[in-house]
């Protein structure tokens, strides 16, 4: 068996565990299984925490999440969307109205975190101040470095670019500006050589 | 930054801005344009003051889009190390001097969605250059500028014309001061904060910002007071033997 080896990369984001901090206000953005991280966050926080917090929740494709359980936590504002992508315009609107001094917490799948961190960066919020926690799928957003197309939901190594069809090595090299991992053609010298795909980003 | 790489310049103009501040204009001795710089950059001016050689950094205040000359504004500090006194007393138009290439330790963070500039006194100078840049970018910004009195508020009139409602002046002699708590708590997420002025003012902003949860990465500051001089020491050249005493001012170079 020849599994593909690739070196870890400095830009690959690492996520932590959400923990409540004292702040003027709180914004929580969660997707799918991130709901459990939100429940844990509220359980660890003082009683007045939800009253100062806005939750933007994307149900995601996992489907088993009880949105009502989150609603019952008593957030000052609560918005739901079907998917992380659908939540972005809502998140942008919320970010526009937030004041400096608001702590932002993000949780969900790798793809959802990529989208949420990028939306915050686009609103001028530095990634270093964000709290993040990974829950759920490791499927990646991938940018093809050749045609620049973004392929969503990449679970295999290598993976095909949905735009130009090249077979790409999915690297840990990550672009925060684009919110995607970089994919580089794996068989440029001999396109007839096709390495076997393995599902590595479940 | 290489302090030693120098550009030969001619002092092309010296303008008295008010009773404490003079503005110095430098043109390249060879008639070329000066190197490009970005708002917030400084140059180090080399001064041959008798047998003392001083190198003092000053923020560039002129437009980054016009490098035919560089302009710096220097406040006379009667208790300083002497650089400002030398500039005020000895430097006249036509004089040949050396300056370093520009370096920027106080740049704008272009990822910000909004820039909040806070100046105290002569700390206005890097912002004068940055405002040219922010205007050209069409950026969302505000300048809060604390001065002792309308008379001692350097460039207030020019700024009022250029910036309009973006300028917020505060006058000490009218008991006005910046309420940092109120100001910072009103800023939208994505705001970057830039502070330049006397040390107590910077300390006040830095003390207010964390209680509002402002991120370290969103706060930029530059002190506009000289750092304490180094302790004197002696230098022994071990192969040739002489021991040299290094005092407060001259450096080893």
CSV table of C-alpha atoms in Angstrom, one decimal:
chain,number,residue,atom,x,y,z
A,1,UNK,CA,0.0,0.0,0.0
A,2,UNK,CA,1.4,3.4,-0.9
A,3,UNK,CA,-0.5,6.0,1.0
A,4,UNK,CA,0.3,9.6,0.0
A,5,UNK,CA,2.6,11.4,2.4
A,6,UNK,CA,2.5,15.2,2.6
A,7,UNK,CA,4.2,17.4,5.1
A,8,UNK,CA,2.2,19.4,7.7
A,9,UNK,CA,2.0,23.0,6.8
A,10,UNK,CA,2.3,26.1,8.9
A,11,UNK,CA,-0.8,27.7,7.6
A,12,UNK,CA,-3.0,24.7,8.4
A,13,UNK,CA,-5.6,26.0,10.9
A,14,UNK,CA,-5.9,24.3,14.2
A,15,UNK,CA,-9.0,24.7,16.3
A,16,UNK,CA,-9.4,24.7,20.1
A,17,UNK,CA,-12.3,24.4,22.5
A,18,UNK,CA,-14.8,27.2,23.0
A,19,UNK,CA,-14.7,28.8,26.4
A,20,UNK,CA,-16.6,31.8,27.6
A,21,UNK,CA,-14.7,35.1,28.2
A,22,UNK,CA,-15.8,38.4,29.6
A,23,UNK,CA,-16.9,40.7,26.8
A,24,UNK,CA,-19.3,43.5,25.9
A,25,UNK,CA,-21.3,41.0,23.8
A,26,UNK,CA,-20.9,37.6,22.3
A,27,UNK,CA,-21.5,36.3,18.8
A,28,UNK,CA,-21.7,32.5,18.3
A,29,UNK,CA,-21.8,31.0,14.8
A,30,UNK,CA,-22.3,27.3,14.7
A,31,UNK,CA,-23.0,24.7,12.1
A,32,UNK,CA,-24.4,21.1,12.4
A,33,UNK,CA,-22.7,19.2,15.2
A,34,UNK,CA,-21.3,22.4,16.5
A,35,UNK,CA,-24.6,22.7,18.3
A,36,UNK,CA,-23.1,20.4,21.0
A,37,UNK,CA,-20.1,22.8,21.4
A,38,UNK,CA,-22.6,25.7,21.8
A,39,UNK,CA,-24.4,23.8,24.6
A,40,UNK,CA,-21.1,23.1,26.3
A,41,UNK,CA,-20.1,26.8,26.0
A,42,UNK,CA,-23.3,28.0,27.6
A,43,UNK,CA,-23.1,25.4,30.3
A,44,UNK,CA,-19.6,26.7,31.2
A,45,UNK,CA,-20.7,30.3,31.1
A,46,UNK,CA,-22.3,32.5,33.8
A,47,UNK,CA,-26.1,32.7,33.7
A,48,UNK,CA,-26.2,36.1,32.0
A,49,UNK,CA,-24.2,34.9,29.0
A,50,UNK,CA,-27.0,34.0,26.6
A,51,UNK,CA,-28.7,37.3,27.3
A,52,UNK,CA,-25.7,39.1,25.8
A,53,UNK,CA,-25.2,36.7,22.9
A,54,UNK,CA,-26.3,36.3,19.3
A,55,UNK,CA,-26.4,32.8,17.8
A,56,UNK,CA,-26.3,32.2,14.1
A,57,UNK,CA,-27.0,28.5,13.6
A,58,UNK,CA,-26.7,26.6,10.3
A,59,UNK,CA,-28.3,23.3,10.6
A,60,UNK,CA,-26.0,21.7,8.0
A,61,UNK,CA,-26.5,18.3,6.3
A,62,UNK,CA,-26.1,16.1,9.4
A,63,UNK,CA,-29.8,16.5,10.2
A,64,UNK,CA,-30.0,15.1,13.7
A,65,UNK,CA,-29.6,18.4,15.5
A,66,UNK,CA,-32.4,19.7,17.6
A,67,UNK,CA,-32.6,23.4,16.8
A,68,UNK,CA,-35.2,23.8,19.5
A,69,UNK,CA,-32.7,22.7,22.2
A,70,UNK,CA,-30.5,25.6,21.1
A,71,UNK,CA,-33.5,28.0,21.0
A,72,UNK,CA,-34.3,27.0,24.6
A,73,UNK,CA,-30.8,28.3,25.8
A,74,UNK,CA,-32.3,31.8,25.7
A,75,UNK,CA,-30.0,33.7,23.3
A,76,UNK,CA,-30.8,37.4,22.9
A,77,UNK,CA,-30.9,36.9,19.2
A,78,UNK,CA,-31.2,33.6,17.3
A,79,UNK,CA,-31.0,33.1,13.6
A,80,UNK,CA,-31.1,29.8,11.7
A,81,UNK,CA,-30.1,28.9,8.2
A,82,UNK,CA,-30.1,25.6,6.3
A,83,UNK,CA,-26.4,25.4,5.6
A,84,UNK,CA,-23.1,27.2,6.4
A,85,UNK,CA,-23.2,28.8,2.9
A,86,UNK,CA,-26.7,30.1,3.5
A,87,UNK,CA,-25.7,31.5,6.9
A,88,UNK,CA,-23.0,33.8,5.4
A,89,UNK,CA,-25.2,36.7,4.3
A,90,UNK,CA,-26.9,36.6,7.7
A,91,UNK,CA,-23.5,36.5,9.4
A,92,UNK,CA,-22.3,39.5,7.3
A,93,UNK,CA,-25.4,41.4,8.4
A,94,UNK,CA,-24.8,40.6,12.0
A,95,UNK,CA,-21.1,41.5,11.8
A,96,UNK,CA,-22.0,44.9,10.4
A,97,UNK,CA,-24.0,45.8,13.4
A,98,UNK,CA,-21.6,44.5,16.1
A,99,UNK,CA,-19.5,46.7,18.3
A,100,UNK,CA,-15.8,46.3,19.0
A,101,UNK,CA,-15.4,44.3,22.1
A,102,UNK,CA,-17.7,41.5,21.0
A,103,UNK,CA,-16.2,38.1,21.4
A,104,UNK,CA,-16.8,35.8,18.5
A,105,UNK,CA,-17.0,32.0,18.8
A,106,UNK,CA,-17.1,29.7,15.7
A,107,UNK,CA,-17.9,26.0,15.6
A,108,UNK,CA,-18.8,23.4,13.1
A,109,UNK,CA,-17.2,21.3,10.3
A,110,UNK,CA,-13.9,22.2,8.6
A,111,UNK,CA,-15.8,23.7,5.7
A,112,UNK,CA,-18.1,25.7,7.9
A,113,UNK,CA,-15.1,27.1,9.9
A,114,UNK,CA,-13.4,28.1,6.7
A,115,UNK,CA,-16.4,30.0,5.6
A,116,UNK,CA,-17.1,31.6,9.0
A,117,UNK,CA,-13.4,32.7,9.6
A,118,UNK,CA,-13.4,34.2,6.1
A,119,UNK,CA,-16.6,36.1,6.7
A,120,UNK,CA,-15.1,37.5,9.9
A,121,UNK,CA,-11.9,38.5,8.1
A,122,UNK,CA,-13.9,40.2,5.4
A,123,UNK,CA,-15.5,42.2,8.1
A,124,UNK,CA,-12.1,43.3,9.2
A,125,UNK,CA,-12.0,40.9,12.2
A,126,UNK,CA,-8.5,39.4,12.7
A,127,UNK,CA,-8.5,35.7,12.9
A,128,UNK,CA,-6.3,35.7,16.0
A,129,UNK,CA,-9.2,37.0,18.2
A,130,UNK,CA,-11.6,34.4,17.1
A,131,UNK,CA,-12.4,31.3,19.2
A,132,UNK,CA,-12.9,28.2,17.1
A,133,UNK,CA,-13.9,24.6,17.8
A,134,UNK,CA,-14.1,21.8,15.2
A,135,UNK,CA,-17.1,19.5,15.3
A,136,UNK,CA,-18.3,17.2,12.5
A,137,UNK,CA,-16.9,16.6,9.1
A,138,UNK,CA,-13.3,17.2,8.0
A,139,UNK,CA,-14.3,17.7,4.4
A,140,UNK,CA,-12.4,20.5,2.9
A,141,UNK,CA,-12.9,23.5,0.7
A,142,UNK,CA,-10.2,23.3,-1.9
A,143,UNK,CA,-8.9,25.9,-4.3
A,144,UNK,CA,-7.3,24.6,-7.5
A,145,UNK,CA,-4.1,26.5,-7.8
A,146,UNK,CA,-4.2,26.1,-11.6
A,147,UNK,CA,-7.7,27.3,-12.5
A,148,UNK,CA,-8.5,29.0,-9.1
A,149,UNK,CA,-11.9,27.2,-8.9
A,150,UNK,CA,-13.1,26.2,-5.5
A,151,UNK,CA,-14.3,22.7,-5.0
A,152,UNK,CA,-16.5,22.1,-1.9
A,153,UNK,CA,-16.8,19.0,0.2
A,154,UNK,CA,-13.5,17.4,-0.7
A,155,UNK,CA,-13.0,14.1,1.2
A,156,UNK,CA,-10.5,12.3,-0.8
A,157,UNK,CA,-6.7,12.4,-1.4
A,158,UNK,CA,-6.1,13.1,-4.3
A,159,UNK,CA,-9.2,14.9,-5.4
A,160,UNK,CA,-10.5,16.2,-8.8
A,161,UNK,CA,-11.0,19.9,-9.4
A,162,UNK,CA,-14.7,20.3,-10.1
A,163,UNK,CA,-13.8,23.2,-12.5
A,164,UNK,CA,-10.9,22.1,-14.7
A,165,UNK,CA,-10.9,18.4,-14.0
A,166,UNK,CA,-7.2,18.1,-13.0
A,167,UNK,CA,-6.4,15.6,-10.3
A,168,UNK,CA,-5.1,17.5,-7.3
A,169,UNK,CA,-3.0,16.8,-4.2
A,170,UNK,CA,-5.0,18.4,-1.4
A,171,UNK,CA,-2.3,20.2,0.6
A,172,UNK,CA,-2.4,21.5,4.2
A,173,UNK,CA,-1.3,24.8,2.7
A,174,UNK,CA,-4.3,27.0,3.6
A,175,UNK,CA,-5.4,30.4,2.5
A,176,UNK,CA,-7.3,32.4,5.1
A,177,UNK,CA,-8.1,35.1,2.5
A,178,UNK,CA,-9.9,32.6,0.4
A,179,UNK,CA,-10.9,30.2,3.2
A,180,UNK,CA,-9.6,27.1,1.3
A,181,UNK,CA,-6.9,24.5,1.2
A,182,UNK,CA,-4.7,24.5,-1.9
A,183,UNK,CA,-4.9,21.7,-4.4
A,184,UNK,CA,-1.9,21.1,-6.7
A,185,UNK,CA,-1.9,18.8,-9.8
A,186,UNK,CA,-0.5,15.5,-8.7
A,187,UNK,CA,0.3,14.0,-12.1
A,188,UNK,CA,1.4,16.9,-14.3
A,189,UNK,CA,4.3,15.0,-15.8
A,190,UNK,CA,2.3,11.9,-16.7
A,191,UNK,CA,-1.4,12.4,-16.7
A,192,UNK,CA,-1.9,8.7,-17.4
A,193,UNK,CA,-0.5,7.9,-14.0
A,194,UNK,CA,-3.5,8.1,-11.7
A,195,UNK,CA,-2.9,7.5,-8.0
A,196,UNK,CA,-5.7,5.7,-6.2
A,197,UNK,CA,-8.0,8.0,-4.2
A,198,UNK,CA,-8.4,7.4,-0.5
A,199,UNK,CA,-11.0,9.0,1.7
A,200,UNK,CA,-9.0,10.9,4.3
A,201,UNK,CA,-11.1,14.0,5.1
A,202,UNK,CA,-14.2,12.4,6.5
B,1,UNK,CA,16.1,49.0,8.5
B,2,UNK,CA,19.6,50.0,7.7
B,3,UNK,CA,20.3,53.2,9.5
B,4,UNK,CA,23.7,53.6,7.8
B,5,UNK,CA,22.3,53.6,4.2
B,6,UNK,CA,22.0,57.3,3.7
B,7,UNK,CA,20.5,59.6,1.1
B,8,UNK,CA,22.2,63.0,0.5
B,9,UNK,CA,19.6,65.7,0.7
B,10,UNK,CA,19.3,69.5,0.7
B,11,UNK,CA,17.0,71.3,3.1
B,12,UNK,CA,14.7,72.9,0.7
B,13,UNK,CA,12.5,74.8,3.1
B,14,UNK,CA,12.0,75.4,6.9
B,15,UNK,CA,8.6,76.7,7.9
B,16,UNK,CA,7.6,77.8,11.4
B,17,UNK,CA,4.2,76.1,12.0
B,18,UNK,CA,3.7,77.6,15.5
B,19,UNK,CA,5.8,78.7,18.4
B,20,UNK,CA,6.9,75.2,19.1
B,21,UNK,CA,6.9,73.4,15.8
B,22,UNK,CA,9.0,73.8,12.6
B,23,UNK,CA,8.5,71.9,9.4
B,24,UNK,CA,11.5,70.8,7.4
B,25,UNK,CA,11.5,70.0,3.7
B,26,UNK,CA,14.2,67.8,2.1
B,27,UNK,CA,14.9,67.3,-1.6
B,28,UNK,CA,17.4,64.9,-3.0
B,29,UNK,CA,20.8,66.4,-3.7
B,30,UNK,CA,20.9,64.8,-7.1
B,31,UNK,CA,17.5,66.2,-8.1
B,32,UNK,CA,15.8,62.8,-8.4
B,33,UNK,CA,12.6,61.9,-6.6
B,34,UNK,CA,13.0,60.4,-3.1
B,35,UNK,CA,12.1,56.7,-2.5
B,36,UNK,CA,8.5,55.7,-2.1
B,37,UNK,CA,7.1,55.3,1.4
B,38,UNK,CA,3.8,54.4,3.0
B,39,UNK,CA,1.9,56.4,5.6
B,40,UNK,CA,3.4,56.0,9.1
B,41,UNK,CA,7.0,55.6,7.8
B,42,UNK,CA,9.9,57.5,9.4
B,43,UNK,CA,13.3,58.6,8.3
B,44,UNK,CA,16.4,58.9,10.5
B,45,UNK,CA,18.0,62.3,10.2
B,46,UNK,CA,21.7,62.4,10.7
B,47,UNK,CA,22.9,65.6,12.5
B,48,UNK,CA,26.5,66.6,12.9
B,49,UNK,CA,26.2,68.7,16.0
B,50,UNK,CA,29.7,69.9,16.7
B,51,UNK,CA,31.6,66.7,17.4
B,52,UNK,CA,28.5,64.8,18.3
B,53,UNK,CA,26.7,62.8,15.7
B,54,UNK,CA,23.0,62.4,16.3
B,55,UNK,CA,20.6,60.1,14.5
B,56,UNK,CA,17.0,60.8,15.3
B,57,UNK,CA,13.9,59.3,13.8
B,58,UNK,CA,11.1,61.5,12.6
B,59,UNK,CA,7.8,60.5,11.0
B,60,UNK,CA,7.2,61.6,7.4
B,61,UNK,CA,4.1,63.8,7.2
B,62,UNK,CA,3.9,64.6,3.5
B,63,UNK,CA,1.8,62.8,1.0
B,64,UNK,CA,3.1,59.3,0.1
B,65,UNK,CA,1.9,60.2,-3.4
B,66,UNK,CA,4.4,63.1,-3.8
B,67,UNK,CA,8.0,62.1,-3.3
B,68,UNK,CA,9.6,65.2,-4.8
B,69,UNK,CA,10.3,66.1,-1.2
B,70,UNK,CA,10.0,64.7,2.3
B,71,UNK,CA,8.5,66.8,5.1
B,72,UNK,CA,8.9,66.3,8.8
B,73,UNK,CA,7.5,68.4,11.6
B,74,UNK,CA,9.6,68.7,14.7
B,75,UNK,CA,8.5,70.0,18.0
B,76,UNK,CA,11.2,71.8,20.0
B,77,UNK,CA,11.9,69.8,23.2
B,78,UNK,CA,14.0,71.9,25.5
B,79,UNK,CA,14.5,69.0,27.8
B,80,UNK,CA,15.1,66.3,25.2
B,81,UNK,CA,18.4,64.8,24.1
B,82,UNK,CA,19.1,67.8,21.8
B,83,UNK,CA,18.1,66.6,18.3
B,84,UNK,CA,15.0,68.9,18.1
B,85,UNK,CA,17.0,71.8,19.5
B,86,UNK,CA,19.7,71.3,16.8
B,87,UNK,CA,17.1,71.1,14.1
B,88,UNK,CA,15.4,74.2,15.3
B,89,UNK,CA,18.5,76.3,15.8
B,90,UNK,CA,21.0,75.1,13.3
B,91,UNK,CA,19.1,73.8,10.2
B,92,UNK,CA,18.4,76.4,7.5
B,93,UNK,CA,17.3,76.1,3.9
B,94,UNK,CA,20.1,75.1,1.5
B,95,UNK,CA,22.0,73.0,4.1
B,96,UNK,CA,23.2,69.6,3.0
B,97,UNK,CA,22.2,66.7,5.3
B,98,UNK,CA,22.0,62.9,5.3
B,99,UNK,CA,18.8,61.0,5.9
B,100,UNK,CA,18.1,57.3,6.0
B,101,UNK,CA,15.8,55.4,3.6
B,102,UNK,CA,12.2,55.5,5.0
B,103,UNK,CA,11.1,52.5,7.1
B,104,UNK,CA,7.6,51.9,8.5
B,105,UNK,CA,7.1,50.5,12.0
B,106,UNK,CA,3.6,52.1,12.2
B,107,UNK,CA,1.8,51.1,9.0
B,108,UNK,CA,-1.9,51.0,8.3
B,109,UNK,CA,-3.4,47.5,8.5
B,110,UNK,CA,-5.2,47.3,5.2
B,111,UNK,CA,-7.3,44.4,6.3
B,112,UNK,CA,-9.3,46.7,8.5
B,113,UNK,CA,-12.8,47.8,7.6
B,114,UNK,CA,-12.4,51.0,9.5
B,115,UNK,CA,-9.4,53.0,10.9
B,116,UNK,CA,-9.6,54.9,14.1
B,117,UNK,CA,-6.7,57.3,14.4
B,118,UNK,CA,-5.9,58.9,17.7
B,119,UNK,CA,-3.2,61.6,17.9
B,120,UNK,CA,-1.9,63.6,20.8
B,121,UNK,CA,0.1,66.8,20.0
B,122,UNK,CA,3.0,66.3,17.6
B,123,UNK,CA,1.9,62.6,17.4
B,124,UNK,CA,-0.2,63.9,14.5
B,125,UNK,CA,2.6,63.7,12.0
B,126,UNK,CA,2.4,60.0,10.9
B,127,UNK,CA,-1.4,60.4,10.5
B,128,UNK,CA,-1.0,63.4,8.2
B,129,UNK,CA,0.7,61.0,5.7
B,130,UNK,CA,-1.7,58.2,6.5
B,131,UNK,CA,-4.8,60.4,5.8
B,132,UNK,CA,-3.5,61.0,2.3
B,133,UNK,CA,-3.4,57.3,1.8
B,134,UNK,CA,-6.8,56.6,3.4
B,135,UNK,CA,-8.4,59.3,1.3
B,136,UNK,CA,-7.0,57.8,-1.9
B,137,UNK,CA,-8.2,54.3,-0.8
B,138,UNK,CA,-11.7,55.7,0.0
B,139,UNK,CA,-11.3,54.2,3.4
B,140,UNK,CA,-13.6,54.5,6.3
B,141,UNK,CA,-11.7,56.4,9.0
B,142,UNK,CA,-11.8,59.0,11.7
B,143,UNK,CA,-9.1,61.1,13.3
B,144,UNK,CA,-9.3,62.1,16.9
B,145,UNK,CA,-6.7,64.8,17.7
B,146,UNK,CA,-6.0,66.1,21.1
B,147,UNK,CA,-4.0,69.4,21.3
B,148,UNK,CA,-3.3,72.0,24.1
B,149,UNK,CA,-5.0,74.9,22.4
B,150,UNK,CA,-6.3,75.9,19.0
B,151,UNK,CA,-3.1,78.0,18.5
B,152,UNK,CA,-0.8,75.0,19.3
B,153,UNK,CA,-2.9,72.5,17.3
B,154,UNK,CA,-0.5,72.0,14.3
B,155,UNK,CA,-2.2,71.5,10.9
B,156,UNK,CA,-5.7,71.8,12.4
B,157,UNK,CA,-7.0,74.1,9.7
B,158,UNK,CA,-5.5,72.0,6.9
B,159,UNK,CA,-6.9,68.9,8.5
B,160,UNK,CA,-10.4,70.4,8.9
B,161,UNK,CA,-10.4,71.3,5.1
B,162,UNK,CA,-9.1,67.9,4.1
B,163,UNK,CA,-11.0,65.6,6.5
B,164,UNK,CA,-14.2,67.5,7.2
B,165,UNK,CA,-16.4,65.5,9.5
B,166,UNK,CA,-13.7,62.8,9.9
B,167,UNK,CA,-11.7,65.2,12.1
B,168,UNK,CA,-12.5,65.4,15.8
B,169,UNK,CA,-10.3,67.9,17.6
B,170,UNK,CA,-10.1,68.2,21.4
B,171,UNK,CA,-8.6,71.2,23.2
B,172,UNK,CA,-6.9,70.9,26.6
B,173,UNK,CA,-7.4,74.6,27.4
B,174,UNK,CA,-11.2,74.1,27.0
B,175,UNK,CA,-11.1,71.1,29.3
B,176,UNK,CA,-11.9,68.8,26.4
B,177,UNK,CA,-10.4,65.3,26.5
B,178,UNK,CA,-11.0,62.1,24.5
B,179,UNK,CA,-13.4,59.8,26.4
B,180,UNK,CA,-11.7,56.6,25.3
B,181,UNK,CA,-14.2,54.4,26.9
B,182,UNK,CA,-17.1,56.0,25.1
B,183,UNK,CA,-15.2,56.3,21.8
B,184,UNK,CA,-13.9,52.7,21.7
B,185,UNK,CA,-17.2,51.1,22.8
B,186,UNK,CA,-18.9,52.7,19.8
B,187,UNK,CA,-16.6,51.2,17.1
B,188,UNK,CA,-17.9,48.5,14.8
B,189,UNK,CA,-16.2,45.1,14.7
B,190,UNK,CA,-13.3,45.2,12.2
B,191,UNK,CA,-12.0,48.6,13.4
B,192,UNK,CA,-8.3,49.0,13.8
B,193,UNK,CA,-7.0,51.5,16.3
B,194,UNK,CA,-3.8,53.6,15.8
B,195,UNK,CA,-2.5,55.7,18.6
B,196,UNK,CA,0.5,58.1,18.4
B,197,UNK,CA,1.3,60.7,21.1
B,198,UNK,CA,2.7,61.1,24.5
B,199,UNK,CA,3.3,58.0,26.6
B,200,UNK,CA,0.4,58.6,29.1
B,201,UNK,CA,-2.1,58.9,26.3
B,202,UNK,CA,-1.0,55.6,24.8
B,203,UNK,CA,-1.1,54.0,28.2
B,204,UNK,CA,-4.7,55.2,28.6
B,205,UNK,CA,-5.8,53.8,25.3
B,206,UNK,CA,-4.1,50.5,26.0
B,207,UNK,CA,-5.7,50.3,29.4
B,208,UNK,CA,-9.2,51.0,28.0
B,209,UNK,CA,-9.0,48.7,25.0
B,210,UNK,CA,-8.7,45.3,26.8
B,211,UNK,CA,-11.7,46.0,29.0
B,212,UNK,CA,-13.7,46.3,25.8
B,213,UNK,CA,-12.2,43.1,24.4
B,214,UNK,CA,-10.3,44.8,21.7
B,215,UNK,CA,-7.8,42.5,20.1
B,216,UNK,CA,-4.1,43.1,20.4
B,217,UNK,CA,-3.9,42.6,16.6
B,218,UNK,CA,-6.3,45.5,16.2
B,219,UNK,CA,-4.2,48.0,18.1
B,220,UNK,CA,-1.2,49.8,16.7
B,221,UNK,CA,0.8,52.5,18.5
B,222,UNK,CA,3.9,54.5,18.3
B,223,UNK,CA,5.5,56.4,21.2
B,224,UNK,CA,6.4,60.0,20.4
B,225,UNK,CA,8.9,60.6,23.2
B,226,UNK,CA,12.5,59.7,23.2
B,227,UNK,CA,13.4,56.4,24.8
B,228,UNK,CA,15.7,56.6,27.8
B,229,UNK,CA,19.3,56.9,26.8
B,230,UNK,CA,21.5,53.8,27.3
B,231,UNK,CA,23.8,53.5,30.3
B,232,UNK,CA,27.4,54.6,29.7
B,233,UNK,CA,29.8,51.7,29.4
B,234,UNK,CA,33.4,51.0,28.5
B,235,UNK,CA,34.5,49.1,25.5
B,236,UNK,CA,37.8,47.2,25.5
B,237,UNK,CA,39.3,46.1,22.2
B,238,UNK,CA,41.0,42.9,23.2
B,239,UNK,CA,43.6,42.6,20.5
B,240,UNK,CA,44.8,46.1,20.3
B,241,UNK,CA,44.3,47.1,23.9
B,242,UNK,CA,42.7,50.5,24.1
B,243,UNK,CA,39.7,51.0,26.4
B,244,UNK,CA,37.2,53.4,25.2
B,245,UNK,CA,34.5,55.0,27.4
B,246,UNK,CA,31.1,55.2,25.7
B,247,UNK,CA,29.0,58.0,27.2
B,248,UNK,CA,25.3,58.7,27.0
B,249,UNK,CA,25.1,60.1,23.5
B,250,UNK,CA,27.7,58.9,21.0
B,251,UNK,CA,27.2,55.3,19.9
B,252,UNK,CA,29.8,52.8,19.1
B,253,UNK,CA,29.6,53.4,15.3
